[in-house]
């Protein structure tokens, strides 16, 4: 069941695509790859003084398993290294082979439906207003004890959106044929239910 079935989920920061991806993967028994972690791991190495391209080319799966990748500073660094085409190229094969694994896979990121996996069986674009996304990220960070103000978080979300959407290579945009889910006024359960319905329709 689900052999090679791939689901591409793209969208801006804090739109809920991580939550939706995890829930969908659990529901259908698919493997899940949060591709933002690849860029975050490279960004973290750059903050530690390493060259971005070298960091991307030598990335190991252990590098992805690190709670410190979830900070705003690493998110910004990730968005900056993500404009470098050699960085994106170095991360391509890993993502493509993950997408085609037997048993099905969900990948979430910015360019999954457009570049990594244009032939995905299902493409979703999960989005929400910048204010709603900043509010969610602010609550998440506060719960972790990170004391950035809502205004700082909103400015961060907007600057990352601009960089991710305006870059030359693999800019963030809905893929052709993507189903858009705007989570601004949806609960997590409602967003997950919409995603499951779309995938279910493509599986029969
Ligand atoms: O999804 P995230 O917030 O963890 O992603 C961090 C940054 O990584 C994001 O601002 C842009 C970059 N990224 C990308 O360019 N392509 C992807 N497929 C995933 C993330």
PDB file of C-alpha atoms in Angstrom, residues 27-140:
ATOM      1  CA  UNK A  27      -2.491   8.807   9.405  1.00  0.00           C
ATOM      2  CA  UNK A  28      -1.349   7.097   6.184  1.00  0.00           C
ATOM      3  CA  UNK A  29       1.799   5.424   7.582  1.00  0.00           C
ATOM      4  CA  UNK A  30       4.114   7.452   5.316  1.00  0.00           C
ATOM      5  CA  UNK A  31       7.659   8.533   6.178  1.00  0.00           C
ATOM      6  CA  UNK A  32       8.053  12.264   6.834  1.00  0.00           C
ATOM      7  CA  UNK A  33      10.912  14.635   6.013  1.00  0.00           C
ATOM      8  CA  UNK A  34      10.908  18.223   7.291  1.00  0.00           C
ATOM      9  CA  UNK A  35      13.220  19.661   4.621  1.00  0.00           C
ATOM     10  CA  UNK A  36      13.539  22.962   6.524  1.00  0.00           C
ATOM     11  CA  UNK A  37      15.742  21.030   8.950  1.00  0.00           C
ATOM     12  CA  UNK A  38      18.323  20.493   6.196  1.00  0.00           C
ATOM     13  CA  UNK A  39      18.605  24.247   5.638  1.00  0.00           C
ATOM     14  CA  UNK A  40      18.507  24.911   9.385  1.00  0.00           C
ATOM     15  CA  UNK A  41      21.369  22.447   9.964  1.00  0.00           C
ATOM     16  CA  UNK A  42      23.423  24.206   7.270  1.00  0.00           C
ATOM     17  CA  UNK A  43      22.490  27.617   8.764  1.00  0.00           C
ATOM     18  CA  UNK A  44      23.586  26.471  12.230  1.00  0.00           C
ATOM     19  CA  UNK A  45      26.965  25.366  10.861  1.00  0.00           C
ATOM     20  CA  UNK A  46      27.405  28.747   9.175  1.00  0.00           C
ATOM     21  CA  UNK A  47      26.633  30.501  12.482  1.00  0.00           C
ATOM     22  CA  UNK A  48      29.364  28.298  13.987  1.00  0.00           C
ATOM     23  CA  UNK A  49      31.828  29.592  11.379  1.00  0.00           C
ATOM     24  CA  UNK A  50      31.655  27.015   8.571  1.00  0.00           C
ATOM     25  CA  UNK A  51      31.341  27.744   4.858  1.00  0.00           C
ATOM     26  CA  UNK A  52      27.726  27.245   3.676  1.00  0.00           C
ATOM     27  CA  UNK A  53      28.477  25.120   0.614  1.00  0.00           C
ATOM     28  CA  UNK A  54      30.939  22.931   2.506  1.00  0.00           C
ATOM     29  CA  UNK A  55      28.363  22.521   5.290  1.00  0.00           C
ATOM     30  CA  UNK A  56      25.663  21.438   2.818  1.00  0.00           C
ATOM     31  CA  UNK A  57      27.990  19.022   1.033  1.00  0.00           C
ATOM     32  CA  UNK A  58      29.085  17.322   4.260  1.00  0.00           C
ATOM     33  CA  UNK A  59      25.697  17.230   6.016  1.00  0.00           C
ATOM     34  CA  UNK A  60      24.947  14.020   7.989  1.00  0.00           C
ATOM     35  CA  UNK A  61      21.574  12.777   9.198  1.00  0.00           C
ATOM     36  CA  UNK A  62      22.756  13.192  12.818  1.00  0.00           C
ATOM     37  CA  UNK A  63      23.039  16.936  12.158  1.00  0.00           C
ATOM     38  CA  UNK A  64      19.236  17.117  11.794  1.00  0.00           C
ATOM     39  CA  UNK A  65      18.568  15.730  15.234  1.00  0.00           C
ATOM     40  CA  UNK A  66      19.180  18.825  17.295  1.00  0.00           C
ATOM     41  CA  UNK A  67      16.713  20.955  19.278  1.00  0.00           C
ATOM     42  CA  UNK A  68      18.876  24.060  18.866  1.00  0.00           C
ATOM     43  CA  UNK A  69      17.863  24.149  15.168  1.00  0.00           C
ATOM     44  CA  UNK A  70      14.475  25.577  16.247  1.00  0.00           C
ATOM     45  CA  UNK A  71      15.677  29.058  17.266  1.00  0.00           C
ATOM     46  CA  UNK A  72      14.824  32.278  15.353  1.00  0.00           C
ATOM     47  CA  UNK A  73      18.542  32.951  14.712  1.00  0.00           C
ATOM     48  CA  UNK A  74      18.941  29.559  13.019  1.00  0.00           C
ATOM     49  CA  UNK A  75      15.722  30.107  11.020  1.00  0.00           C
ATOM     50  CA  UNK A  76      17.094  33.360   9.586  1.00  0.00           C
ATOM     51  CA  UNK A  77      20.467  31.739   8.858  1.00  0.00           C
ATOM     52  CA  UNK A  78      18.626  28.880   7.098  1.00  0.00           C
ATOM     53  CA  UNK A  79      16.681  31.315   4.921  1.00  0.00           C
ATOM     54  CA  UNK A  80      19.979  33.047   3.997  1.00  0.00           C
ATOM     55  CA  UNK A  81      21.879  29.879   3.027  1.00  0.00           C
ATOM     56  CA  UNK A  82      18.795  28.723   1.088  1.00  0.00           C
ATOM     57  CA  UNK A  83      19.395  31.382  -1.609  1.00  0.00           C
ATOM     58  CA  UNK A  84      22.764  29.778  -2.544  1.00  0.00           C
ATOM     59  CA  UNK A  85      22.275  27.474  -5.513  1.00  0.00           C
ATOM     60  CA  UNK A  86      25.197  25.163  -4.602  1.00  0.00           C
ATOM     61  CA  UNK A  87      23.607  24.653  -1.183  1.00  0.00           C
ATOM     62  CA  UNK A  88      20.268  23.702  -2.759  1.00  0.00           C
ATOM     63  CA  UNK A  89      22.018  21.410  -5.263  1.00  0.00           C
ATOM     64  CA  UNK A  90      23.895  19.585  -2.485  1.00  0.00           C
ATOM     65  CA  UNK A  91      20.611  18.796  -0.707  1.00  0.00           C
ATOM     66  CA  UNK A  92      18.681  17.680  -3.797  1.00  0.00           C
ATOM     67  CA  UNK A  93      19.535  13.961  -4.099  1.00  0.00           C
ATOM     68  CA  UNK A  94      18.779  13.196  -0.467  1.00  0.00           C
ATOM     69  CA  UNK A  95      15.333  14.804  -0.756  1.00  0.00           C
ATOM     70  CA  UNK A  96      14.525  13.138  -4.096  1.00  0.00           C
ATOM     71  CA  UNK A  97      15.421   9.667  -2.899  1.00  0.00           C
ATOM     72  CA  UNK A  98      13.425  10.204   0.287  1.00  0.00           C
ATOM     73  CA  UNK A  99      10.410  11.221  -1.835  1.00  0.00           C
ATOM     74  CA  UNK A 100      10.437   8.021  -3.871  1.00  0.00           C
ATOM     75  CA  UNK A 101      10.925   5.560  -1.018  1.00  0.00           C
ATOM     76  CA  UNK A 102       8.643   2.551  -0.909  1.00  0.00           C
ATOM     77  CA  UNK A 103       5.749   2.896   1.489  1.00  0.00           C
ATOM     78  CA  UNK A 104       5.053   6.534   0.712  1.00  0.00           C
ATOM     79  CA  UNK A 105       6.576   9.813   1.869  1.00  0.00           C
ATOM     80  CA  UNK A 106       5.499  13.279   2.935  1.00  0.00           C
ATOM     81  CA  UNK A 107       8.005  16.096   2.440  1.00  0.00           C
ATOM     82  CA  UNK A 108       7.388  19.618   3.647  1.00  0.00           C
ATOM     83  CA  UNK A 109       9.294  22.758   2.708  1.00  0.00           C
ATOM     84  CA  UNK A 110       9.269  25.604   0.207  1.00  0.00           C
ATOM     85  CA  UNK A 111      10.060  23.973  -3.163  1.00  0.00           C
ATOM     86  CA  UNK A 112       8.856  20.387  -2.810  1.00  0.00           C
ATOM     87  CA  UNK A 113       6.009  20.578  -5.332  1.00  0.00           C
ATOM     88  CA  UNK A 114       7.872  22.947  -7.666  1.00  0.00           C
ATOM     89  CA  UNK A 115      11.428  21.528  -7.772  1.00  0.00           C
ATOM     90  CA  UNK A 116      12.083  18.476  -5.590  1.00  0.00           C
ATOM     91  CA  UNK A 117       9.029  16.443  -6.428  1.00  0.00           C
ATOM     92  CA  UNK A 118       6.956  18.004  -9.241  1.00  0.00           C
ATOM     93  CA  UNK A 119       5.522  14.551  -9.991  1.00  0.00           C
ATOM     94  CA  UNK A 120       4.170  14.128  -6.425  1.00  0.00           C
ATOM     95  CA  UNK A 121       0.772  12.418  -6.291  1.00  0.00           C
ATOM     96  CA  UNK A 122      -0.562  15.204  -4.065  1.00  0.00           C
ATOM     97  CA  UNK A 123       0.660  18.785  -3.722  1.00  0.00           C
ATOM     98  CA  UNK A 124      -0.577  21.020  -0.950  1.00  0.00           C
ATOM     99  CA  UNK A 125       0.203  24.672  -0.265  1.00  0.00           C
ATOM    100  CA  UNK A 126      -0.459  25.400   3.402  1.00  0.00           C
ATOM    101  CA  UNK A 127      -0.599  29.093   4.181  1.00  0.00           C
ATOM    102  CA  UNK A 128      -2.004  31.685   6.646  1.00  0.00           C
ATOM    103  CA  UNK A 129      -1.785  35.451   7.123  1.00  0.00           C
ATOM    104  CA  UNK A 130       1.564  36.792   8.378  1.00  0.00           C
ATOM    105  CA  UNK A 131      -0.132  38.029  11.584  1.00  0.00           C
ATOM    106  CA  UNK A 132      -1.663  34.654  12.411  1.00  0.00           C
ATOM    107  CA  UNK A 133       1.623  32.897  11.699  1.00  0.00           C
ATOM    108  CA  UNK A 134       3.566  35.347  13.865  1.00  0.00           C
ATOM    109  CA  UNK A 135       1.058  34.888  16.689  1.00  0.00           C
ATOM    110  CA  UNK A 136       1.481  31.088  16.547  1.00  0.00           C
ATOM    111  CA  UNK A 137       5.274  31.283  16.384  1.00  0.00           C
ATOM    112  CA  UNK A 138       5.265  33.815  19.250  1.00  0.00           C
ATOM    113  CA  UNK A 139       3.220  31.411  21.418  1.00  0.00           C
ATOM    114  CA  UNK A 140       5.550  28.512  20.535  1.00  0.00           C
TER     115      UNK A 140
END
